[in-house]
């Protein structure tokens, strides 16, 4: 995980998870639309997931 990806997930969460698949982008986008904090948390969790 790079510092650029963390900064990107703070400022625009859906763009940070673009390479993780369409489902992740949609989930993070919906959470970001509901509130900025849930979107950022979801993006950071998806980025830190070692399985994918």
PDB file of C-alpha atoms in Angstrom:
ATOM      1  CA  UNK A   1       0.000   0.000   0.000  1.00  0.00           C
ATOM      2  CA  UNK A   2       1.493   3.281  -1.068  1.00  0.00           C
ATOM      3  CA  UNK A   3       0.989   6.722   0.383  1.00  0.00           C
ATOM      4  CA  UNK A   4      -0.497   7.877  -2.931  1.00  0.00           C
ATOM      5  CA  UNK A   5      -3.213   5.269  -2.778  1.00  0.00           C
ATOM      6  CA  UNK A   6      -4.052   6.225   0.800  1.00  0.00           C
ATOM      7  CA  UNK A   7      -4.277   9.895  -0.149  1.00  0.00           C
ATOM      8  CA  UNK A   8      -6.411   9.010  -3.144  1.00  0.00           C
ATOM      9  CA  UNK A   9      -8.735   6.968  -0.950  1.00  0.00           C
ATOM     10  CA  UNK A  10      -9.123   9.935   1.384  1.00  0.00           C
ATOM     11  CA  UNK A  11      -9.926  12.470  -1.338  1.00  0.00           C
ATOM     12  CA  UNK A  12     -11.799  10.282  -3.861  1.00  0.00           C
ATOM     13  CA  UNK A  13     -12.415   6.759  -2.521  1.00  0.00           C
ATOM     14  CA  UNK A  14     -13.920   5.094  -5.650  1.00  0.00           C
ATOM     15  CA  UNK A  15     -10.882   5.986  -7.727  1.00  0.00           C
ATOM     16  CA  UNK A  16      -8.560   4.344  -5.201  1.00  0.00           C
ATOM     17  CA  UNK A  17     -10.214   0.925  -5.599  1.00  0.00           C
ATOM     18  CA  UNK A  18     -10.537   1.029  -9.377  1.00  0.00           C
ATOM     19  CA  UNK A  19      -8.173  -1.917  -9.920  1.00  0.00           C
ATOM     20  CA  UNK A  20      -9.981  -4.121  -7.375  1.00  0.00           C
ATOM     21  CA  UNK A  21     -12.989  -4.782  -9.593  1.00  0.00           C
ATOM     22  CA  UNK A  22     -16.345  -3.353 -10.533  1.00  0.00           C
ATOM     23  CA  UNK A  23     -18.121  -4.559  -7.397  1.00  0.00           C
ATOM     24  CA  UNK A  24     -15.679  -2.810  -5.094  1.00  0.00           C
ATOM     25  CA  UNK A  25     -15.972   0.433  -7.024  1.00  0.00           C
ATOM     26  CA  UNK A  26     -19.771   0.354  -6.885  1.00  0.00           C
ATOM     27  CA  UNK A  27     -19.842  -0.418  -3.159  1.00  0.00           C
ATOM     28  CA  UNK A  28     -17.371   2.333  -2.339  1.00  0.00           C
ATOM     29  CA  UNK A  29     -19.205   4.773  -4.613  1.00  0.00           C
ATOM     30  CA  UNK A  30     -22.534   4.079  -2.906  1.00  0.00           C
ATOM     31  CA  UNK A  31     -20.992   4.398   0.542  1.00  0.00           C
ATOM     32  CA  UNK A  32     -19.311   7.639  -0.474  1.00  0.00           C
ATOM     33  CA  UNK A  33     -22.614   9.017  -1.691  1.00  0.00           C
ATOM     34  CA  UNK A  34     -24.208   8.107   1.651  1.00  0.00           C
ATOM     35  CA  UNK A  35     -21.410   9.799   3.536  1.00  0.00           C
ATOM     36  CA  UNK A  36     -17.786  10.580   2.979  1.00  0.00           C
ATOM     37  CA  UNK A  37     -16.482   8.726   6.052  1.00  0.00           C
ATOM     38  CA  UNK A  38     -18.043   5.316   5.222  1.00  0.00           C
ATOM     39  CA  UNK A  39     -16.621   5.551   1.710  1.00  0.00           C
ATOM     40  CA  UNK A  40     -13.134   6.294   2.994  1.00  0.00           C
ATOM     41  CA  UNK A  41     -13.294   3.472   5.536  1.00  0.00           C
ATOM     42  CA  UNK A  42     -14.480   0.986   2.920  1.00  0.00           C
ATOM     43  CA  UNK A  43     -11.769   2.075   0.474  1.00  0.00           C
ATOM     44  CA  UNK A  44      -9.051   1.691   3.087  1.00  0.00           C
ATOM     45  CA  UNK A  45     -10.351  -1.748   4.084  1.00  0.00           C
ATOM     46  CA  UNK A  46     -10.430  -2.902   0.463  1.00  0.00           C
ATOM     47  CA  UNK A  47      -6.951  -1.527  -0.215  1.00  0.00           C
ATOM     48  CA  UNK A  48      -5.529  -3.249   2.884  1.00  0.00           C
ATOM     49  CA  UNK A  49      -7.099  -6.609   2.050  1.00  0.00           C
ATOM     50  CA  UNK A  50      -4.171  -8.989   1.382  1.00  0.00           C
ATOM     51  CA  UNK A  51      -6.345 -11.618  -0.343  1.00  0.00           C
ATOM     52  CA  UNK A  52      -6.790  -9.707  -3.568  1.00  0.00           C
TER      53      UNK A  52
END
